[in-house]
Short mmCIF file of C-alpha atoms and ligand atoms in Angstrom, two decimals:
data_model
loop_
_atom_site.label_atom_id
_atom_site.label_comp_id
_atom_site.label_asym_id
_atom_site.label_seq_id
_atom_site.Cartn_x
_atom_site.Cartn_y
_atom_site.Cartn_z
CA MET A 1 135.80 97.78 85.37
CA THR A 2 134.40 97.72 82.07
CA GLU A 3 131.15 99.95 81.40
CA ARG A 4 127.79 98.60 79.89
CA SER A 5 125.71 100.08 77.40
CA LEU A 6 122.09 100.18 78.36
CA THR A 7 118.82 101.40 76.51
CA PHE A 8 115.71 102.10 78.70
CA THR A 9 112.51 104.02 78.92
CA LEU A 10 112.76 106.94 81.47
CA ASN A 11 109.76 108.85 82.23
CA GLY A 12 108.37 107.95 78.82
CA GLN A 13 111.59 109.05 76.98
CA PRO A 14 114.04 106.49 75.36
CA ARG A 15 117.56 106.81 76.51
CA GLU A 16 120.93 105.30 76.16
CA ALA A 17 123.75 105.47 78.41
CA LYS A 18 126.81 103.74 79.72
CA VAL A 19 127.26 102.66 83.26
CA ASP A 20 129.69 100.73 85.65
CA PRO A 21 128.05 97.77 87.01
CA ARG A 22 128.90 98.41 90.45
CA VAL A 23 126.59 101.51 90.26
CA HIS A 24 123.08 101.20 91.62
CA LEU A 25 120.37 102.37 90.10
CA GLY A 26 119.54 105.55 92.53
CA ASP A 27 123.25 106.84 91.97
CA PHE A 28 122.88 106.31 88.33
CA LEU A 29 119.72 108.45 88.34
CA ARG A 30 121.02 111.16 90.70
CA HIS A 31 124.81 111.20 89.60
CA SER A 32 124.97 110.20 85.79
CA LEU A 33 121.35 111.70 84.77
CA GLY A 34 120.94 114.52 87.34
CA LEU A 35 117.66 113.54 88.51
CA THR A 36 118.01 114.27 92.17
CA GLY A 37 114.76 113.62 93.04
CA THR A 38 115.19 110.32 94.09
CA HIS A 39 116.46 110.32 97.60
CA ILE A 40 118.92 107.86 98.92
CA GLY A 41 118.88 106.96 102.57
CA CYS A 42 120.10 103.80 103.73
CA GLU A 43 121.27 102.12 100.62
CA HIS A 44 120.54 98.79 102.17
CA GLY A 45 117.02 98.41 101.50
CA VAL A 46 115.12 99.47 104.74
CA CYS A 47 114.12 103.05 104.38
CA GLY A 48 112.18 103.22 101.17
CA ALA A 49 113.33 106.78 100.12
CA CYS A 50 115.18 105.78 96.87
CA THR A 51 111.77 103.74 95.77
CA VAL A 52 111.00 104.53 91.98
CA ILE A 53 108.90 102.20 89.50
CA VAL A 54 110.43 99.85 87.16
CA ASP A 55 108.23 97.97 84.69
CA GLY A 56 105.20 98.90 86.80
CA SER A 57 106.40 97.84 90.09
CA PRO A 58 107.58 99.91 92.74
CA VAL A 59 111.23 98.81 93.88
CA ARG A 60 114.18 100.18 95.68
CA SER A 61 116.73 101.54 93.57
CA CYS A 62 119.89 101.00 95.99
CA LEU A 63 119.05 97.46 95.88
CA MET A 64 118.97 97.28 91.86
CA LEU A 65 121.75 97.69 89.68
CA ALA A 66 121.70 100.33 86.86
CA VAL A 67 122.77 97.63 84.31
CA GLN A 68 119.61 95.70 85.05
CA ILE A 69 117.33 98.37 83.80
CA ASP A 70 118.55 97.68 80.07
CA ASP A 71 115.33 97.18 78.02
CA CYS A 72 113.14 98.54 81.02
CA THR A 73 110.58 101.24 81.78
CA VAL A 74 111.70 103.60 84.77
CA GLU A 75 109.55 105.99 86.12
CA THR A 76 110.93 108.57 88.67
CA VAL A 77 109.16 111.24 90.90
CA GLU A 78 110.14 113.70 87.98
CA SER A 79 107.57 112.32 86.13
CA LEU A 80 104.65 113.12 88.28
CA GLY A 81 104.24 116.80 88.68
CA LYS A 82 105.84 119.97 88.15
CA PRO A 83 105.76 122.89 90.69
CA GLY A 84 102.76 125.09 89.93
CA ASP A 85 101.35 121.75 88.12
CA LEU A 86 101.31 118.93 90.74
CA SER A 87 99.91 115.42 90.26
CA PRO A 88 96.50 114.67 92.02
CA LEU A 89 98.53 112.66 94.61
CA GLN A 90 101.19 115.52 95.16
CA GLN A 91 98.60 118.09 95.73
CA ALA A 92 96.78 115.73 98.36
CA PHE A 93 100.45 115.43 100.13
CA ALA A 94 100.55 119.20 100.14
CA ALA A 95 96.79 119.64 101.14
CA ASN A 96 96.99 117.16 104.01
CA HIS A 97 100.52 117.92 105.34
CA GLY A 98 101.93 114.65 103.96
CA LEU A 99 105.49 115.96 104.23
CA GLN A 100 107.73 117.89 106.47
CA CYS A 101 111.39 117.62 105.84
CA GLY A 102 110.39 115.93 102.43
CA PHE A 103 112.91 113.49 102.50
CA CYS A 104 110.78 110.57 102.30
CA THR A 105 108.57 111.98 100.10
CA PRO A 106 109.81 110.94 96.62
CA GLY A 107 109.82 107.52 97.67
CA MET A 108 106.33 107.81 99.60
CA LEU A 109 105.11 109.07 96.24
CA MET A 110 106.23 106.49 93.77
CA THR A 111 105.34 103.44 96.23
CA LEU A 112 101.67 104.92 96.44
CA GLU A 113 101.64 106.05 92.87
CA ALA A 114 102.30 102.15 91.68
CA PHE A 115 99.98 101.19 94.40
CA LEU A 116 96.99 103.29 93.59
CA ARG A 117 97.29 101.85 89.87
CA THR A 118 96.62 98.49 91.10
CA THR A 119 94.51 99.39 94.25
CA PRO A 120 92.26 102.33 93.12
CA ALA A 121 89.98 101.70 96.12
CA PRO A 122 92.22 101.14 99.10
CA THR A 123 91.23 101.00 102.95
CA GLU A 124 93.16 102.65 105.22
CA GLU A 125 94.62 99.37 106.43
CA ASP A 126 95.61 98.57 102.73
CA VAL A 127 97.31 102.16 102.47
CA ARG A 128 99.32 101.55 105.99
CA ILE A 129 100.67 98.07 104.55
CA ALA A 130 101.39 99.32 101.41
CA ILE A 131 104.05 102.38 102.97
CA SER A 132 105.18 99.67 105.58
CA GLY A 133 108.34 99.77 103.60
CA ASN A 134 108.86 103.61 103.79
CA ILE A 135 109.96 105.21 107.01
CA CYS A 136 109.01 108.88 107.50
CA ARG A 137 110.93 110.56 110.50
CA CYS A 138 108.62 113.67 110.37
CA THR A 139 105.08 113.39 109.87
CA GLY A 140 104.01 110.53 112.03
CA TYR A 141 102.10 108.93 108.62
CA GLN A 142 98.95 110.25 109.39
CA GLY A 143 98.95 112.94 106.40
CA ILE A 144 100.42 110.49 103.79
CA VAL A 145 97.41 107.93 104.70
CA GLN A 146 94.89 110.63 104.46
CA ALA A 147 96.29 111.89 101.02
CA THR A 148 96.30 108.79 99.56
CA LEU A 149 92.57 108.00 100.51
CA ASP A 150 91.61 111.49 99.32
CA THR A 151 93.44 110.91 96.05
CA ALA A 152 91.70 107.62 95.54
CA SER A 153 88.41 108.77 96.66
CA THR A 154 88.72 112.06 94.37
CA LYS A 155 89.67 109.90 91.67
CA ALA A 156 86.63 107.66 92.16
CA ASN A 157 84.10 110.60 92.13
CA ARG A 158 85.32 111.68 89.07
CA THR A 159 84.86 108.65 86.98
CA MET B 1 127.91 102.28 101.32
CA LYS B 2 128.68 101.20 97.84
CA ALA B 3 129.19 98.07 96.53
CA PRO B 4 132.64 96.97 95.95
CA PRO B 5 133.65 96.63 92.43
CA PHE B 6 132.87 93.26 90.43
CA GLN B 7 132.49 91.80 87.15
CA TYR B 8 128.80 91.67 85.95
CA HIS B 9 127.49 88.67 83.85
CA ARG B 10 123.96 88.36 82.64
CA PRO B 11 123.68 84.71 80.87
CA GLN B 12 120.75 84.21 78.82
CA THR B 13 120.39 80.47 79.08
CA ARG B 14 121.05 77.68 81.85
CA GLU B 15 123.97 76.60 79.79
CA GLU B 16 125.59 79.88 79.85
CA LEU B 17 124.99 79.97 83.63
CA GLY B 18 126.35 76.25 84.08
CA THR B 19 129.45 77.50 82.10
CA LEU B 20 130.02 80.71 84.46
CA LEU B 21 129.26 78.75 87.42
CA SER B 22 131.66 76.04 86.55
CA SER B 23 134.59 78.54 85.76
CA LEU B 24 134.04 81.60 87.92
CA GLU B 25 135.91 81.97 91.18
CA ASN B 26 134.30 83.51 94.02
CA ALA B 27 131.07 84.07 92.33
CA LYS B 28 127.65 84.83 93.31
CA ILE B 29 124.14 84.39 91.56
CA LEU B 30 122.15 87.56 91.51
CA ALA B 31 118.37 86.91 92.05
CA GLY B 32 116.23 89.58 93.54
CA GLY B 33 118.78 91.24 95.26
CA GLN B 34 116.78 91.99 98.19
CA SER B 35 119.50 90.19 100.42
CA LEU B 36 122.49 89.96 98.27
CA MET B 37 122.67 93.74 97.25
CA PRO B 38 122.47 94.95 100.82
CA MET B 39 125.38 92.65 102.03
CA MET B 40 127.38 93.72 99.08
CA ASN B 41 126.55 97.69 99.85
CA LEU B 42 127.31 97.05 103.46
CA ARG B 43 130.45 95.33 102.49
CA VAL B 44 129.77 92.14 104.21
CA LEU B 45 130.25 90.37 100.71
CA ALA B 46 132.41 90.99 98.16
CA PRO B 47 132.13 88.65 95.37
CA ASP B 48 134.58 88.80 92.14
CA HIS B 49 131.69 87.97 89.89
CA LEU B 50 128.00 88.68 89.97
CA ILE B 51 126.04 86.44 87.69
CA ASP B 52 122.58 87.86 87.19
CA ILE B 53 119.89 85.21 86.38
CA ASN B 54 117.05 87.78 85.85
CA ARG B 55 117.05 87.40 82.06
CA ILE B 56 116.98 83.32 81.72
CA PRO B 57 113.81 82.47 80.32
CA GLY B 58 111.71 79.71 81.99
CA LEU B 59 112.98 79.93 85.88
CA ALA B 60 110.05 81.90 86.80
CA GLY B 61 106.55 80.67 86.78
CA ILE B 62 104.15 78.62 89.02
CA ARG B 63 102.82 75.26 87.14
CA GLU B 64 100.63 72.77 88.26
CA THR B 65 102.08 69.11 87.56
CA PRO B 66 101.15 65.72 88.30
CA GLU B 67 103.85 65.53 91.15
CA GLY B 68 102.56 68.69 92.68
CA ILE B 69 102.77 72.64 92.32
CA GLU B 70 106.13 73.86 90.70
CA ILE B 71 107.40 77.29 91.46
CA GLY B 72 110.55 78.30 89.35
CA ALA B 73 113.10 79.84 91.86
CA MET B 74 112.79 83.24 89.96
CA THR B 75 109.34 83.53 90.61
CA ARG B 76 108.80 86.99 92.49
CA GLN B 77 107.36 87.04 96.06
CA ALA B 78 104.83 89.43 94.46
CA ASP B 79 103.48 87.07 91.91
CA ILE B 80 103.31 83.80 94.37
CA LEU B 81 101.17 86.34 96.51
CA SER B 82 98.56 87.38 93.69
CA SER B 83 98.58 83.48 92.47
CA ASP B 84 95.28 82.34 92.68
CA VAL B 85 96.56 78.46 92.05
CA VAL B 86 98.72 79.12 95.59
CA LYS B 87 95.91 80.79 97.20
CA ALA B 88 93.71 77.82 96.60
CA ARG B 89 96.10 74.92 96.79
CA LEU B 90 98.87 76.10 99.05
CA PRO B 91 97.20 78.70 100.99
CA LEU B 92 99.48 78.31 104.10
CA LEU B 93 102.25 79.85 101.50
CA SER B 94 100.03 82.53 100.44
CA ARG B 95 99.23 83.28 104.17
CA ALA B 96 102.86 83.35 105.27
CA LEU B 97 104.13 85.34 102.11
CA GLU B 98 101.96 88.55 103.37
CA HIS B 99 104.41 88.99 106.25
CA VAL B 100 107.69 88.78 103.77
CA GLY B 101 109.04 92.36 103.39
CA HIS B 102 107.49 95.14 101.88
CA ILE B 103 106.05 95.72 98.20
CA GLN B 104 108.85 97.01 96.93
CA THR B 105 111.25 94.07 98.24
CA ARG B 106 108.24 91.35 97.18
CA ALA B 107 108.66 93.06 93.84
CA ARG B 108 111.98 91.86 93.18
CA GLY B 109 112.69 89.35 95.86
CA THR B 110 112.35 85.81 94.81
CA ILE B 111 111.41 82.33 96.37
CA GLY B 112 114.55 80.83 95.16
CA GLY B 113 116.63 83.61 96.59
CA SER B 114 115.17 83.33 99.86
CA CYS B 115 115.60 79.54 99.65
CA CYS B 116 119.16 79.72 98.98
CA HIS B 117 119.88 82.60 101.15
CA LEU B 118 118.41 81.10 104.25
CA ASP B 119 118.00 83.34 106.91
CA PRO B 120 116.74 81.72 110.00
CA SER B 121 113.32 83.83 110.32
CA ALA B 122 112.47 83.76 106.57
CA GLU B 123 109.26 82.47 106.01
CA GLN B 124 109.36 81.02 102.59
CA PRO B 125 112.00 78.24 103.30
CA ALA B 126 110.12 77.70 106.50
CA MET B 127 106.85 76.93 104.60
CA CYS B 128 108.86 74.33 102.44
CA ALA B 129 109.94 72.57 105.39
CA ILE B 130 106.53 72.12 106.79
CA LEU B 131 105.05 71.41 103.46
CA ASP B 132 108.05 68.77 102.84
CA ALA B 133 108.46 70.53 99.15
CA GLU B 134 111.59 69.35 96.92
CA PHE B 135 114.12 71.47 95.79
CA ILE B 136 114.79 70.63 92.35
CA VAL B 137 118.63 71.61 91.45
CA THR B 138 120.42 72.09 88.42
CA ARG B 139 124.08 70.73 87.92
CA PRO B 140 126.54 70.26 85.51
CA ASP B 141 125.43 66.65 84.91
CA GLY B 142 121.57 67.31 85.11
CA HIS B 143 119.23 67.56 88.05
CA ARG B 144 118.78 66.42 91.52
CA ILE B 145 116.11 66.69 93.83
CA VAL B 146 116.64 67.46 97.37
CA PRO B 147 113.94 66.77 100.06
CA ALA B 148 113.34 69.80 102.38
CA SER B 149 114.44 67.58 105.41
CA GLU B 150 118.08 67.78 103.62
CA TRP B 151 118.01 71.28 102.07
CA PHE B 152 118.62 73.08 105.32
CA GLU B 153 122.53 72.75 106.56
CA GLY B 154 122.68 75.47 109.00
CA LEU B 155 122.79 79.05 109.29
CA LEU B 156 122.68 80.69 105.90
CA GLN B 157 123.82 77.17 104.45
CA SER B 158 121.61 75.47 101.70
CA ALA B 159 122.65 71.93 100.27
CA LEU B 160 123.47 73.58 97.15
CA GLY B 161 126.90 72.70 95.75
CA GLU B 162 129.35 75.62 94.16
CA GLN B 163 128.53 74.37 90.50
CA GLU B 164 124.75 73.95 91.38
CA PHE B 165 121.83 76.63 91.08
CA LEU B 166 118.16 76.37 92.09
CA GLU B 167 115.87 75.65 89.58
CA ALA B 168 112.46 75.30 91.19
CA ILE B 169 110.40 74.25 94.14
CA ARG B 170 108.23 71.51 94.42
CA ILE B 171 105.22 71.36 96.65
CA LYS B 172 102.38 68.65 96.96
CA PRO B 173 99.32 70.23 97.96
CA TRP B 174 97.57 68.86 101.13
CA ALA B 175 94.08 67.46 100.91
CA LYS B 176 91.24 70.11 99.81
CA GLY B 177 89.75 72.00 102.86
CA HIS B 178 92.94 71.06 105.06
CA GLY B 179 93.38 73.49 107.93
CA TYR B 180 96.49 75.84 107.99
CA GLY B 181 97.77 78.41 110.41
CA PHE B 182 100.67 80.69 110.63
CA ALA B 183 101.76 82.98 113.51
CA GLU B 184 104.84 85.27 113.80
CA TYR B 185 106.13 88.01 116.06
CA ALA B 186 108.03 90.95 114.44
CA ARG B 187 108.44 94.41 115.82
CA ARG B 188 107.03 95.93 112.73
CA HIS B 189 104.96 94.66 110.02
CA GLY B 190 107.25 93.44 107.16
CA ASP B 191 110.38 93.03 109.45
CA PHE B 192 112.10 89.96 109.73
CA ALA B 193 110.24 87.97 112.18
CA ILE B 194 111.82 87.43 115.70
CA ALA B 195 109.97 83.91 115.81
CA GLY B 196 107.25 82.08 114.42
CA GLY B 197 105.03 78.92 114.28
CA ALA B 198 102.95 77.00 111.40
CA ALA B 199 100.43 74.37 111.59
CA LEU B 200 98.74 72.02 108.78
CA ILE B 201 96.14 69.31 109.53
CA GLU B 202 93.85 67.17 107.87
CA ALA B 203 90.78 65.45 109.42
CA SER B 204 88.39 62.45 109.22
CA LYS B 205 84.65 63.09 108.56
CA ASP B 206 84.25 62.47 111.98
CA GLY B 207 86.41 65.50 112.97
CA ARG B 208 89.62 63.50 114.12
CA ILE B 209 93.12 64.38 113.10
CA THR B 210 94.57 62.22 110.41
CA ARG B 211 97.69 64.15 109.67
CA ALA B 212 99.48 66.75 111.10
CA ALA B 213 102.67 69.11 110.31
CA LEU B 214 104.18 71.58 112.75
CA LEU B 215 107.06 73.92 112.58
CA SER B 216 108.88 76.49 114.61
CA PHE B 217 110.77 79.07 112.88
CA GLY B 218 113.46 81.71 113.91
CA ILE B 219 114.02 79.78 117.10
CA GLU B 220 117.08 77.74 115.80
CA ALA B 221 119.32 78.53 112.82
CA SER B 222 117.10 76.63 110.46
CA PRO B 223 113.41 75.96 110.86
CA ARG B 224 112.44 73.17 112.86
CA ARG B 225 109.63 70.48 112.54
CA LEU B 226 108.29 69.21 115.71
CA SER B 227 107.73 65.85 114.85
CA ASP B 228 106.84 63.92 117.95
CA ALA B 229 104.22 66.62 118.76
CA GLU B 230 103.02 66.10 115.03
CA ALA B 231 102.56 62.30 115.72
CA ALA B 232 100.80 63.07 119.16
CA LEU B 233 98.02 64.84 117.35
CA ILE B 234 97.00 61.94 115.35
CA ASP B 235 93.38 60.61 116.27
CA GLN B 236 92.75 63.66 118.67
CA PRO B 237 89.70 65.22 118.09
CA ILE B 238 89.15 68.67 116.69
CA GLY B 239 87.75 70.91 119.39
CA LYS B 240 89.35 69.00 122.07
CA LEU B 241 92.99 69.15 121.13
CA ASP B 242 95.32 68.74 123.56
CA LEU B 243 97.89 71.45 122.61
CA GLU B 244 100.33 71.12 125.35
CA PRO B 245 102.47 68.54 123.53
CA ALA B 246 103.02 71.28 120.67
CA VAL B 247 103.55 73.96 122.88
CA ALA B 248 106.12 71.90 125.14
CA ALA B 249 107.93 70.77 122.26
CA ALA B 250 108.43 74.32 120.63
CA ARG B 251 109.45 75.87 124.34
CA ALA B 252 112.30 73.05 124.37
CA LEU B 253 113.91 74.15 121.07
CA ASP B 254 117.26 75.18 121.51
CA ALA B 255 116.80 79.11 121.03
CA MET B 256 118.95 81.54 119.44
CA GLU B 257 120.13 84.71 121.21
CA ASP B 258 120.40 88.22 119.56
CA VAL B 259 120.84 92.15 120.03
CA HIS B 260 116.60 91.54 120.41
CA VAL B 261 115.71 88.95 122.47
CA THR B 262 117.24 86.49 124.94
CA PRO B 263 116.84 82.51 124.26
CA ASP B 264 114.36 82.61 127.15
CA TYR B 265 112.11 84.84 125.49
CA ARG B 266 112.40 83.34 122.17
CA ARG B 267 111.46 79.98 123.84
CA HIS B 268 108.69 81.48 125.32
CA LEU B 269 107.26 82.89 121.64
CA ALA B 270 107.96 79.65 120.22
CA GLY B 271 105.25 78.17 122.81
CA VAL B 272 102.93 81.14 122.02
CA LEU B 273 103.25 81.22 118.41
CA ILE B 274 102.72 77.05 117.83
CA ARG B 275 99.81 77.28 120.04
CA ARG B 276 98.13 80.06 117.74
CA ALA B 277 99.14 78.61 114.64
CA LEU B 278 97.63 75.33 115.68
CA ASN B 279 94.31 77.01 116.67
CA GLU B 280 94.41 78.84 113.52
CA ALA B 281 94.82 75.16 111.51
CA CYS B 282 91.63 74.12 113.49
CA THR B 283 89.49 77.12 112.42
CA THR B 284 90.33 77.08 108.77
CA LEU B 285 89.81 73.18 108.23
CA GLU B 286 86.92 72.69 106.33
CA ARG B 287 84.69 70.28 108.13
CA GLN B 288 83.80 67.46 105.62
CA PRO B 289 79.82 67.18 105.32
C1 LIG C 301 113.79 95.83 104.17
C2 LIG C 301 113.65 94.23 103.66
C3 LIG C 301 112.71 93.39 104.48
C4 LIG C 301 112.86 91.88 104.47
N1 LIG C 301 111.92 91.21 104.82
C5 LIG C 301 111.99 90.01 104.93
C6 LIG C 301 111.08 89.22 105.58
O1 LIG C 301 109.93 89.62 106.53
N2 LIG C 301 110.92 87.82 105.38
C7 LIG C 301 112.03 87.26 104.68
O2 LIG C 301 112.05 86.14 104.75
N3 LIG C 301 112.75 87.92 104.06
C8 LIG C 301 112.72 89.35 104.16
N4 LIG C 301 113.62 89.98 103.05
C9 LIG C 301 114.80 89.31 102.24
C10 LIG C 301 113.83 89.32 101.05
O3 LIG C 301 113.23 90.20 100.62
C11 LIG C 301 114.83 88.69 99.95
O4 LIG C 301 114.13 88.63 98.66
C12 LIG C 301 115.08 87.23 99.98
O5 LIG C 301 115.83 86.85 101.31
C13 LIG C 301 116.35 86.81 98.95
O6 LIG C 301 115.66 86.70 97.58
P1 LIG C 301 116.46 87.53 96.32
O7 LIG C 301 115.59 87.05 95.38
O8 LIG C 301 116.13 88.95 96.63
O9 LIG C 301 117.84 86.93 96.48
P2 LIG C 301 119.28 87.45 96.26
O10 LIG C 301 119.54 88.65 97.46
O11 LIG C 301 119.46 88.05 94.89
O12 LIG C 301 120.23 86.32 96.94
C14 LIG C 301 120.30 85.72 97.91
C15 LIG C 301 121.19 84.58 97.77
O13 LIG C 301 121.04 83.31 97.26
C16 LIG C 301 121.54 83.24 96.29
N5 LIG C 301 120.84 82.62 94.89
C17 LIG C 301 119.73 83.51 94.95
N6 LIG C 301 118.81 82.34 93.65
C18 LIG C 301 119.75 81.50 93.80
C19 LIG C 301 119.38 80.16 92.73
N7 LIG C 301 118.40 80.07 91.91
N8 LIG C 301 120.43 79.42 92.74
C20 LIG C 301 121.34 79.45 93.64
N9 LIG C 301 121.49 80.24 94.44
C21 LIG C 301 120.56 81.48 94.54
C22 LIG C 301 122.35 84.42 95.78
O14 LIG C 301 123.56 83.84 95.42
C23 LIG C 301 122.57 84.83 97.41
O15 LIG C 301 123.62 84.38 98.14
C24 LIG C 301 113.56 91.37 103.16
C25 LIG C 301 114.47 92.39 102.83
C26 LIG C 301 114.56 93.97 102.74
C27 LIG C 301 115.56 94.49 102.06
S1 LIG C 302 117.99 104.10 100.16
FE1 LIG C 302 117.25 102.57 98.99
S2 LIG C 302 115.89 101.45 101.03
FE2 LIG C 302 117.09 103.03 101.78
S1 LIG C 303 108.69 114.17 105.88
FE1 LIG C 303 110.66 113.98 106.90
S2 LIG C 303 110.87 112.17 106.56
FE2 LIG C 303 108.95 112.09 106.01
#
């Protein structure tokens, strides 16, 4: 298959790449760019582990082709924080036991990161609906929901 | 799994799209990809060509026209859900969209994609059926308009021909203050519904029904209007409605069987949900002073 060239912004940096059109965005991030923070679970849109942010919206990277991010802005979990310098949402996940095995965590974080930008003061129900498309087999969701509510209220108190 | 190989096309205009549709064999249009990509990743579908229509200008957007509200085929479900025009004038569609997938699928998924894919329990085509929407179709020699009553040709089968694509959906809003109700049953929020029901009513100043529409979806291969039960509602007083004809009509449908539920249970749900939808329509109806 003929490869296509694309230009895009990834985690704030302008990038160029070539890609085979049948490669989905999640595989492209992991295998071509070496950003293995994004996890691939089901590859048919049901688990949410692969969620990244494209042009401000949370999307399933297994259902988008890499060629489709041409001229787009992509954010992955690597854009949030680093070990020792976690983002507020990541810190809240750690403090509230919002993760155990961590497989669902990148998708949860990117979904909630995008969600909190548009819904800075969510109710518990809002948060539960926001993560209805993300499956976690470990935590029972309670810690994830609490971490999100804590992040929102800490931010509200600071500003 | 991964999608099988295909050739990728990204037309920039409707003309380019038209040329591709009339020249390529075994081609599929790629809209939001939220149904097509899973089917390709699962290898249920293996098109030779994928025609990505995400970059064609003017295919997305919500416009108020004298003939009704026109929603471009490529309008994302998230944008319809957050539209004030849709909230105010097509409240039933807004209400139904809350049940369509999750924030990630609504960010990409389009109303046009859902209406071309035609899953039997999809909410958007069902709302088009109860609202008597018109499907504006673009074809090599211009446009044609397909009424909702002729759009559904069976399981996953729309009236769209091979060289045609869906341009927009046009819906005439019901009168200001009309009553609307929606109910569905799914195992988890955002999952495809196992069954659903919807109702629309208008009433006179003295509280009698002057216009009604009733629909069950997820029961048969296509959403189904309950026309006789609609007629039976006319002239009935709100508050003392006889709901039984609607419930009986829904329970008499030719229900599908699948791994989740038996036809009997699905028929039972159809009755329960149409009753809930109709009751809700009575409560959302704004009484004229
Ligand atoms: C986890 C998950 C949950 C979901 N839950 C629901 C749910 O609860 N309810 C629901 O209704 N849906 C649900 N869906 C499906 C919904 O998200 C899809 O958006 C929708 O079914 C298809 O729209 P699309 O824009 O993604 O179309 P695509 O997947 O891109 O295309 C679907 C089909 O329509 C054709 N097509 C698309 N646009 C056009 C056009 N303009 N002209 C001609 N042909 C066209 C394509 O060729 C393809 O055959 C869910 C999906 C996922 C992954
Ligand atoms: S890997 Fe994308 S939703 Fe599961
Ligand atoms: S922490 Fe293990 S799946 Fe969520």
